Short mmCIF file of C-alpha atoms in Angstrom, two decimals:
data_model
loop_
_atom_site.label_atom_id
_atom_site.label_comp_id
_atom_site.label_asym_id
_atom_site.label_seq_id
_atom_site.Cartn_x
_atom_site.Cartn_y
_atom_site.Cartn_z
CA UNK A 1 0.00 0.00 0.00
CA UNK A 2 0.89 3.09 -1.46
CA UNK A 3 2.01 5.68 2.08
CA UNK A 4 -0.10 8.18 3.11
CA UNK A 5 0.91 11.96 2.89
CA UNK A 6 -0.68 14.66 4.02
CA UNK A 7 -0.02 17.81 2.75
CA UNK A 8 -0.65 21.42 2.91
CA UNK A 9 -1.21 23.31 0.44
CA UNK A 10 1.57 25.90 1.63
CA UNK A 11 4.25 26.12 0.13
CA UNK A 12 7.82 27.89 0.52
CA UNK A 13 8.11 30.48 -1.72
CA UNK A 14 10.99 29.30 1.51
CA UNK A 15 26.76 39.56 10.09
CA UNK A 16 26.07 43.52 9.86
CA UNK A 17 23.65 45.81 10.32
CA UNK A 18 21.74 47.56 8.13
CA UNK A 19 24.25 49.51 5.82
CA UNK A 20 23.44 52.38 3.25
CA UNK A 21 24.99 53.06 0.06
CA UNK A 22 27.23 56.28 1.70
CA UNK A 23 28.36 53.70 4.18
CA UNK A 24 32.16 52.64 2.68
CA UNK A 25 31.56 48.96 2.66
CA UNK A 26 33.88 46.08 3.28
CA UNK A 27 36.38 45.17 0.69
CA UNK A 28 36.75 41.63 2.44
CA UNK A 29 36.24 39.54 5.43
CA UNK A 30 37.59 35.96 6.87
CA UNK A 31 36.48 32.58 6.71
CA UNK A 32 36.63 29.86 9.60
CA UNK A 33 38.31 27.13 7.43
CA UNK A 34 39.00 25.00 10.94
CA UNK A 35 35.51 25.55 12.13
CA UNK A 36 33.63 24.78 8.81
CA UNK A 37 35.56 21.49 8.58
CA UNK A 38 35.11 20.58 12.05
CA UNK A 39 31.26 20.28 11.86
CA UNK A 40 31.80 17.66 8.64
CA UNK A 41 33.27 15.35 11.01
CA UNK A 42 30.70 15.38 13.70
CA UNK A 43 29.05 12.29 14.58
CA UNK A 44 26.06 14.98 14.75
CA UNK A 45 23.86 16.10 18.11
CA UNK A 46 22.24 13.61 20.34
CA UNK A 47 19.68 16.52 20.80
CA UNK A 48 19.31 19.87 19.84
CA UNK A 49 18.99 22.78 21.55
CA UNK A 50 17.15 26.20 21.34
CA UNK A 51 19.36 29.44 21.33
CA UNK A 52 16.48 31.84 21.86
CA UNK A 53 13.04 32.28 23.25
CA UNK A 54 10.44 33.51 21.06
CA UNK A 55 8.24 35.87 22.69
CA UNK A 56 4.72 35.05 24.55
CA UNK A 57 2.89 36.84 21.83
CA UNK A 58 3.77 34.40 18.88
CA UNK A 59 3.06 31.13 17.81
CA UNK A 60 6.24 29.05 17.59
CA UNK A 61 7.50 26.05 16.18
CA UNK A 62 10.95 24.32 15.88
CA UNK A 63 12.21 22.75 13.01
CA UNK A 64 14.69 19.64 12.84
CA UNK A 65 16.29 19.53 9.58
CA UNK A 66 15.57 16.18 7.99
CA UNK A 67 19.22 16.80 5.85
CA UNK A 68 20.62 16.54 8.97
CA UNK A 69 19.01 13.68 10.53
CA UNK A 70 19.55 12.03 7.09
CA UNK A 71 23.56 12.78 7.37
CA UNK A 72 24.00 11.32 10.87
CA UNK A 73 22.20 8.01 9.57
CA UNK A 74 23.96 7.14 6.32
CA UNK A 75 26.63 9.56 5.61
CA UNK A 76 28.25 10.09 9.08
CA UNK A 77 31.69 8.74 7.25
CA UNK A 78 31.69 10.86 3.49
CA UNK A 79 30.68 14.09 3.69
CA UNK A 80 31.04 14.63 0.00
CA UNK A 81 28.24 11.31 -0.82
CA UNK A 82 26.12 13.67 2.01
CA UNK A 83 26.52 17.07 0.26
CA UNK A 84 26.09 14.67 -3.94
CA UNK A 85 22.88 13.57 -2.10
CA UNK A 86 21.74 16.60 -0.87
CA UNK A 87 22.84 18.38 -4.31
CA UNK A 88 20.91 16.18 -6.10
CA UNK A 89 17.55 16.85 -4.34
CA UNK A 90 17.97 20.71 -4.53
CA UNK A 91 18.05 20.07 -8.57
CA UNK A 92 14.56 18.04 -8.22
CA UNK A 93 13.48 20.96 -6.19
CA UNK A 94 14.45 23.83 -8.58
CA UNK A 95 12.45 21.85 -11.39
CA UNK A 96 9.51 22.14 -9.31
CA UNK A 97 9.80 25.63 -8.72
CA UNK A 98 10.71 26.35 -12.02
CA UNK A 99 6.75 24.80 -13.23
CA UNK A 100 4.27 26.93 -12.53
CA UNK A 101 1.86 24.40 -9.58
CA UNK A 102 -1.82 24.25 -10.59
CA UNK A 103 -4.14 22.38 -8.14
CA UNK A 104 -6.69 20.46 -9.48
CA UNK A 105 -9.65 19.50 -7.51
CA UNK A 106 -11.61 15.91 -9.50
CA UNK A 107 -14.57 14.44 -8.74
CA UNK A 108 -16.08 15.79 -5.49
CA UNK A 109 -19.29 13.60 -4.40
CA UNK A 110 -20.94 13.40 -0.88
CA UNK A 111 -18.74 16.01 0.99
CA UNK A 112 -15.70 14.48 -0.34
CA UNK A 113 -13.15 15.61 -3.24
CA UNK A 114 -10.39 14.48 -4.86
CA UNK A 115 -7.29 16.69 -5.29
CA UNK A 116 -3.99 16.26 -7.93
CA UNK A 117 -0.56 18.40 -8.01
CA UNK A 118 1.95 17.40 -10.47
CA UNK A 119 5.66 18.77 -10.75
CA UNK A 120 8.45 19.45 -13.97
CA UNK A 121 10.36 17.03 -12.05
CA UNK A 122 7.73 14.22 -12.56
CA UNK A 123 6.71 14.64 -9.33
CA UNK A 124 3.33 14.20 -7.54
CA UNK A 125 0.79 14.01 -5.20
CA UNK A 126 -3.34 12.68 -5.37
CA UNK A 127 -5.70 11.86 -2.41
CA UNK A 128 -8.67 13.83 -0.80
CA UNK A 129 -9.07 17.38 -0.19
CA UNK A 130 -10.38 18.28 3.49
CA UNK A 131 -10.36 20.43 6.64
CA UNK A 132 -9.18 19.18 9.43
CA UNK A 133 -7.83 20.50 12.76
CA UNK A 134 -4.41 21.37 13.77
CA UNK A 135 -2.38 21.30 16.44
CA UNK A 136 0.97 22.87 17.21
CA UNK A 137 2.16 22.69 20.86
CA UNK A 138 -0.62 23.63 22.91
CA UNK A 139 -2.30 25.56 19.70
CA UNK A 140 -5.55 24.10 17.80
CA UNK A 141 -6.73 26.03 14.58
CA UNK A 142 -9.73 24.11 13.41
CA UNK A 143 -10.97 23.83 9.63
CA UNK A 144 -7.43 24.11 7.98
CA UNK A 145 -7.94 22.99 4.43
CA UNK A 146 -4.96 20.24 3.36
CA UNK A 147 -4.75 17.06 1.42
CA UNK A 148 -3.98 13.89 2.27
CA UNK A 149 -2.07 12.38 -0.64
CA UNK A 150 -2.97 8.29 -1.36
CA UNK A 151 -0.68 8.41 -4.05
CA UNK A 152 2.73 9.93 -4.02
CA UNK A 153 6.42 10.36 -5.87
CA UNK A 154 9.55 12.11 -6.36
CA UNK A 155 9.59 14.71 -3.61
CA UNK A 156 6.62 14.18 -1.29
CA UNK A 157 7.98 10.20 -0.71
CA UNK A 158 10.18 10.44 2.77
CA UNK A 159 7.77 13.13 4.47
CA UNK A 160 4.97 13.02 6.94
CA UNK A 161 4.20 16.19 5.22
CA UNK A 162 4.84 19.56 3.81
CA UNK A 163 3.84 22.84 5.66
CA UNK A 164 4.03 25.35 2.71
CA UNK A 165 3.81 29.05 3.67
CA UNK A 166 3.46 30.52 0.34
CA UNK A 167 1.02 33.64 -0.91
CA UNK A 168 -1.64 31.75 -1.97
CA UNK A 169 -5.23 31.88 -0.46
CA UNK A 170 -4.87 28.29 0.86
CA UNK A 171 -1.77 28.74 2.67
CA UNK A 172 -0.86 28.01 6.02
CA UNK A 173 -0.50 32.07 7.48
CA UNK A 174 -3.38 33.11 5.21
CA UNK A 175 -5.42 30.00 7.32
CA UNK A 176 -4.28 31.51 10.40
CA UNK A 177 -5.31 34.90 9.57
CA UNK A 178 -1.67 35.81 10.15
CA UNK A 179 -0.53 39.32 9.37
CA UNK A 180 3.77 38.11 9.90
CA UNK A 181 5.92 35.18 10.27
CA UNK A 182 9.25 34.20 9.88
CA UNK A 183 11.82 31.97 10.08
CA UNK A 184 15.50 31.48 11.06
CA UNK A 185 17.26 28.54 9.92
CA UNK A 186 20.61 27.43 11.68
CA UNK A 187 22.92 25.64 8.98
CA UNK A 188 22.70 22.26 8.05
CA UNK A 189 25.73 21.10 10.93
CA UNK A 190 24.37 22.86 13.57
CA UNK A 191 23.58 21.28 17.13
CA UNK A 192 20.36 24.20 17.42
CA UNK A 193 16.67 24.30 16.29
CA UNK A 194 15.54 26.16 13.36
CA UNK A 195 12.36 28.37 14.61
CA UNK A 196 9.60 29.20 12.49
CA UNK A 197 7.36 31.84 14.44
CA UNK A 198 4.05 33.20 13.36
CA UNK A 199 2.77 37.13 14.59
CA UNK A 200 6.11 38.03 14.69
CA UNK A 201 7.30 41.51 13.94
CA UNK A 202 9.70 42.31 12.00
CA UNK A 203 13.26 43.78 14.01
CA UNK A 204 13.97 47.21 14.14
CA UNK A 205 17.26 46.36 12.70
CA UNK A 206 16.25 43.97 9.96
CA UNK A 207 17.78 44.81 6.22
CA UNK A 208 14.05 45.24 4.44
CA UNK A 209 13.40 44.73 1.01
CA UNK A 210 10.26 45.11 -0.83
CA UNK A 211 7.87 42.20 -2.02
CA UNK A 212 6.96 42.07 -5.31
CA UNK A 213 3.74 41.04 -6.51
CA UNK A 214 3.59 38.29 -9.70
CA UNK A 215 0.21 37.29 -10.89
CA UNK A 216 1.53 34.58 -12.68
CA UNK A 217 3.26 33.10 -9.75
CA UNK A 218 1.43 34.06 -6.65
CA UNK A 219 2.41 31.39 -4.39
CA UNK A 220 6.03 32.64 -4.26
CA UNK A 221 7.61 35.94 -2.40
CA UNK A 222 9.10 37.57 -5.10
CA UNK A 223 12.05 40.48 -3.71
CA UNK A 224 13.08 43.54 -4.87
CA UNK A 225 16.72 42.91 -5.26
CA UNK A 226 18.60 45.88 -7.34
CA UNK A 227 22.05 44.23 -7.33
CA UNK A 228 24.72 42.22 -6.21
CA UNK A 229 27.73 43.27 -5.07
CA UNK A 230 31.29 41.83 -4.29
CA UNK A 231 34.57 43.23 -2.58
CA UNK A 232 32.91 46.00 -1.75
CA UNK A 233 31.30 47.10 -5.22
CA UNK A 234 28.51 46.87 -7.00
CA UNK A 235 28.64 44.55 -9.56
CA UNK A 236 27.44 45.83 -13.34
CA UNK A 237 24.29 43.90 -14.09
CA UNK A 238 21.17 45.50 -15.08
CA UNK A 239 18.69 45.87 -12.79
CA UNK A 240 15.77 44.62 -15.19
CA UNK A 241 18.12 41.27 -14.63
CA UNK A 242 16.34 40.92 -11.43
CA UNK A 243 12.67 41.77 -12.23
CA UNK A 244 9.83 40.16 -13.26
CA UNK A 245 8.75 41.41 -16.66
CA UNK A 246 5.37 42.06 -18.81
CA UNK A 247 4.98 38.37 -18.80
CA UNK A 248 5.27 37.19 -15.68
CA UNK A 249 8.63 35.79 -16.45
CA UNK A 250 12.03 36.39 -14.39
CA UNK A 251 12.32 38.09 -11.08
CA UNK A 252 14.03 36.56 -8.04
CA UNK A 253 12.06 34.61 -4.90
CA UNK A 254 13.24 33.70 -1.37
CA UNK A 255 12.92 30.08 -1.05
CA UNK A 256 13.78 28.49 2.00
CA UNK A 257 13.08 24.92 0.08
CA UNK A 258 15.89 25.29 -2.16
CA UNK A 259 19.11 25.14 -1.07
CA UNK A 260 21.82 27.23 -3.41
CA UNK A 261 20.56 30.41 -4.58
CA UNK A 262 20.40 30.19 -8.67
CA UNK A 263 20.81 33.36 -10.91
CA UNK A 264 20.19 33.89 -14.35
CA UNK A 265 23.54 32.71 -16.36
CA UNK A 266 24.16 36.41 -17.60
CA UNK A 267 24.27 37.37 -14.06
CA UNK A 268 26.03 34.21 -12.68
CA UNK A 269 29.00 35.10 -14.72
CA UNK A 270 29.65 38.59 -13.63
CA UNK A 271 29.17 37.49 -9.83
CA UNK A 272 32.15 34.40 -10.26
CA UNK A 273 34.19 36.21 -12.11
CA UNK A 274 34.27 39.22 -9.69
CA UNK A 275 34.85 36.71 -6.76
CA UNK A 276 37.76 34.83 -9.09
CA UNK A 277 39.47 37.93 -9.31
CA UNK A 278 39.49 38.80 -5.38
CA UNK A 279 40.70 35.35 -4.82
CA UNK A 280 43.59 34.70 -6.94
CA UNK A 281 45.86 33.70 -3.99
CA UNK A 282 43.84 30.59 -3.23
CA UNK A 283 44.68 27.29 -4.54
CA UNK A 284 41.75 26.21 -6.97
CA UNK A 285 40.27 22.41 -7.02
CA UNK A 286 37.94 20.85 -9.55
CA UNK A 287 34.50 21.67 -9.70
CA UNK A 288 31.99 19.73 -7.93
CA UNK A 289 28.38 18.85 -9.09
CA UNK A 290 26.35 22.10 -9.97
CA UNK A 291 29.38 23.79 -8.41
CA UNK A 292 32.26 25.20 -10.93
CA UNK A 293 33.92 27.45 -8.51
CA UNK A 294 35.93 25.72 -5.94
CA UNK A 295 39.04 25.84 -3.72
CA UNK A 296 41.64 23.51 -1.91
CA UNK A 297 42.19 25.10 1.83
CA UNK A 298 43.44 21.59 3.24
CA UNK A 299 46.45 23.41 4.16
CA UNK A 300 44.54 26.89 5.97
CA UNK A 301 42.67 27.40 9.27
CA UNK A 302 41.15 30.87 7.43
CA UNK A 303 41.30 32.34 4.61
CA UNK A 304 40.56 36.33 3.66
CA UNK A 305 37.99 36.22 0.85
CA UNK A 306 35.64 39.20 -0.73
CA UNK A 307 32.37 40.57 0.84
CA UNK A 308 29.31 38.99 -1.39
CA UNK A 309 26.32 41.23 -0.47
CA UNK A 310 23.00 41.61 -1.73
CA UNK A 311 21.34 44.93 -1.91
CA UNK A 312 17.87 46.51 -2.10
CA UNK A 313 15.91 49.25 -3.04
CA UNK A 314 17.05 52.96 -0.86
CA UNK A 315 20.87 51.90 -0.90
CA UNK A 316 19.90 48.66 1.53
CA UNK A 317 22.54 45.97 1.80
CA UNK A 318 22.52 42.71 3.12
CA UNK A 319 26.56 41.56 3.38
CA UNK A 320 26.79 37.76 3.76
CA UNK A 321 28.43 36.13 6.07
CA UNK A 322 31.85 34.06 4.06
CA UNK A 323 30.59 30.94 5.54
CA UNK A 324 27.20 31.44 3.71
CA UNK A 325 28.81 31.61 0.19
CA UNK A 326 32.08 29.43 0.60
CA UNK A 327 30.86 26.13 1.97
CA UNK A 328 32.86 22.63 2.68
CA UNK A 329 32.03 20.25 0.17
CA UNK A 330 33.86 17.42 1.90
CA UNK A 331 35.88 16.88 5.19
CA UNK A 332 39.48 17.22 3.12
CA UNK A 333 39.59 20.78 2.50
CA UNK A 334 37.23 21.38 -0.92
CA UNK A 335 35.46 24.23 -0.37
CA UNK A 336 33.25 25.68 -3.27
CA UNK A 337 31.25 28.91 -4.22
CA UNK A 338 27.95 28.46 -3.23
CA UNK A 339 25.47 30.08 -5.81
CA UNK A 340 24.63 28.04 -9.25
CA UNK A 341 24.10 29.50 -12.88
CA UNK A 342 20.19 28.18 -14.05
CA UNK A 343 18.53 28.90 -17.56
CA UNK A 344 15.87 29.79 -16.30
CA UNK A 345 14.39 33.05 -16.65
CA UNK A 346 13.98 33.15 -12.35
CA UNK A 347 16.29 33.47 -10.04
CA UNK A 348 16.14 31.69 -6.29
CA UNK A 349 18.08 33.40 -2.82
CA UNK A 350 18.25 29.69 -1.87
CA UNK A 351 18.50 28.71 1.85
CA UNK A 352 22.73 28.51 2.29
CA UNK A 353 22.81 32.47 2.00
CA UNK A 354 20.05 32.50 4.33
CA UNK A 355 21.42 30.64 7.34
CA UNK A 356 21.73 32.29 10.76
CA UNK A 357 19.63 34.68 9.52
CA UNK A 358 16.11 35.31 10.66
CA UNK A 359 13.95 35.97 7.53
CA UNK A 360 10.73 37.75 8.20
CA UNK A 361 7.71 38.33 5.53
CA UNK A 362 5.35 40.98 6.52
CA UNK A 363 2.29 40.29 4.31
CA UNK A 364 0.04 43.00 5.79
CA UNK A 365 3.00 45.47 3.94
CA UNK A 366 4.28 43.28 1.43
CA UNK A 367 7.88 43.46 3.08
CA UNK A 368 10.58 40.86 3.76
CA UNK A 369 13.34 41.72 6.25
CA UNK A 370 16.86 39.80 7.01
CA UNK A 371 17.94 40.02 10.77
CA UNK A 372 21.59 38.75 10.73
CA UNK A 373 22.76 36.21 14.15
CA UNK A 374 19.05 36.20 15.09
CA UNK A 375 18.59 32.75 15.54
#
C-alpha cells in the first residue's frame, strides 16, 4: 500500500547591520576554514537545543532539519556522498519551482473531493481534499484545508508532510489569519533548532526589502533585489536582470526549500568572475556537481575572501556572512562557491545564503526583512 501523505497546500516560496549606500563597505572579510571542517566530522547532536526564546505573543514552532538527521544516519563517514545527495535533491526541487503548480480539484461527491498536483520534475501528489484540525504545541486552529495524498512520488515520498507558507489563499498564514511570520534557519551542521514563528514583527534592525507582486506566480515571495555586489562594489548587471517582466517571467524569490541560490547565467558570470578575481591567492580544485567554482584550503585554518552582499531598493545591503557563500564540500579541504548559474528566466536566494539569519515576511506590507545572528 501506497504511504499516506498529508499535505498542505503551503508552500515555501521558503553579520552587519543595516548599511546604506554612503556607508564605505567592506572590501573583504575571513572565513573559519577550521571551524567549517570541524562540523563535517561530527558524529552529529544527540539533541538539539534552542538558542532563543520567542516571545509570549507568537506562535512558535521548531524545526529539525531532515538533511541533517539524514547525514547522521547514512553519511556520518563521506561528507562529500552527504553534500552529492543533498545536491541532487535541490536540482529536483528547482524543477519544481521552475513549473508553474496548478491544483486540481476531480470528482467531489458526498462532501468528499479528490485533489492532484503534479511537478516538472515528474513529481506528484493525489488523495482527498479536506479540513481538518491542527495542532501545534498547545495551539488548535480548526478547519485548515490540506490534502492527504494516497498516491505519491519524487519529492513528497520520505515526508509526513509539507507545511508550505506561500502567498496563496490556501496557505498556512493566510489560514491563520496571520498578518507576519518568519523563520530562522541554523545551517545544516548545527547542534540548534531552526524556529519558524508566526505574529512576529519584523526587528527594528532587519535589512528590508520590498515584495513584489507576480500574478503569474502568486504562491512565491518575489524580492526587490537591485544588485549584487562583491569586494565592496557593486557589480554591473542591469537591474531589469532581477525583475519580473510584462509576462510574468524572471524576477528573483526567497525560497527556504531550495538550497543554493540560482541566478540567471548572464548574471552568474559577472558574480564568479568578480569573486575569481578577489581570490587569486587561493589554490583552486575541480569543480563539484552544480558547483564550478571551488578551492583547496586543506592546508589553511582561514582564509581572507571578498564581501558577497546583496542589496535593495534605498541603498539597503545585506553583506553575507563568508561561511554562507564558501561552503565545505567534503571533510578534506574542498570548499566551493555556493550560488549556481540556471537557464531559467527566475532566479532563487536559496536557503545557504540564508542561514543564521532570521527571515521575516510581513504580508500586511508586502515586506521581507533579514535580521543577521538572530537565531
Amino acid at each position: 500500500m501506497a504511504p499516506l501523505l498529508l499535505l498542505f497546500f503551503i508552500f515555501f516560496a521558503s553579520s552587519s547591520p543595516l548599511t546604506h549606500s554612503r556607508t564605505r563597505p567592506l572590501k573583504t572579510t575571513m572565513l573559519d576554514v577550521a571551524s567549517s571542517l570541524q562540523k563535517t566530522t561530527r558524529n552529529g547532536p544527540t539533541s538539539y537545543s534552542l538558542k532563543t526564546q520567542p516571545s509570549e505573543s507568537t506562535l512558535s514552532l521548531q524545526l529539525l532539519s531532515r538533511a541533517s538527521i539524514q547525514k547522521h544516519q547514512s553519511y556520518t563517514n563521506n561528507y562529500k556522498l552527504f553534500t552529492l545527495s543533498l545536491l541532487e535533491r535541490d536540482s529536483a526541487r528547482v524543477k519544481v519551482i521552475e513549473t508553474r503548480l496548478d491544483l486540481a480539484l476531480k470528482r467531489c461527491r458526498n462532501g468528499t473531493c479528490l485533489y492532484e498536483v503534479s511537478y516538472g520534475d515528474g513529481s506528484f501528489t493525489v488523495g482527498e481534499f479536506a479540513t481538518e484540525t491542527i495542532t501545534l504545541g498547545s495551539v488548535s486552529v480548526p478547519n485548515v484545508a490540506i490534502g492527504c495524498g494516497h498516491n505519491n512520488e519524487g519529492l513528497f515520498v520520505g515526508a509526513a508532510g509539507l507545511l508550505g507558507l506561500g502567498g496563496g489563499a490556501l496557505s498556512f498564514p493566510a489560514q491563520l489569519n496571520a498578518t507576519s511570520f518568519s523563520y530562522c534557519l541554523v545551517d545544516r551542521d548545527s547542534d540548534h533548532v531552526s524556529t519558524l514563528e508566526f505574529h512576529s514583527a519584523l526587528s527594528h534592525y532587519a535589512v528590508t526589502a520590498p515584495l513584489r507582486r507576480n500574478k503569474a506566480m502568486n504562491t512565491f515571495y518575489y524580492v526587490g533585489l537591485t544588485g549584487i555586489g562583491v569586494g565592496g562594489e557593486v557589480l554591473p548587471i542591469p537591474e531589469a536582470s532581477f525583475e519580473v517582466d510584462s509576462t510574468g517571467a524572471g524576477g528573483v524569490i526567497v525560497d527556504s526549500g531550495t538550497a543554493v541560490t540560482r541566478l540567471k547565467e548572464e548574471v552568474y558570470d559577472v558574480l564568479r568572475d568578480a569573486f575569481l578575481s578577489g581570490t587569486k591567492g587561493l589554490q583552486r580544485a575541480n569543480g563539484v556537481a552544480l558547483f564550478d567554482t571551488c578551492y583547496d584550503l586543506s592546508s589553511k585554518s582561514s582564509v581572507e575572501v571578498p564581501t558577497v552582499s546583496f542589496h535593495f531598493p534605498g541603498g539597503r545591503e545585506l553583506p553575507l556572512p563568508a561561511k554562507n557563500y564558501l561552503i565545505p564540500v567534503d571533510s578534506v579541504g574542498t570548499f566551493c562557491f555556493a550560488f549556481a548559474p540556471t537557464t531559467s528566466s527566475l532566479s532563487i536566494i536559496g536557503n545557504v545564503q540564508q542561514q543564521g539569519t532570521r527571515v521575516g515576511f510581513d504580508v500586511a506590507n508586502w515586506v521581507v526583512g533579514f535580521s543577521v545572528d538572530s537565531c
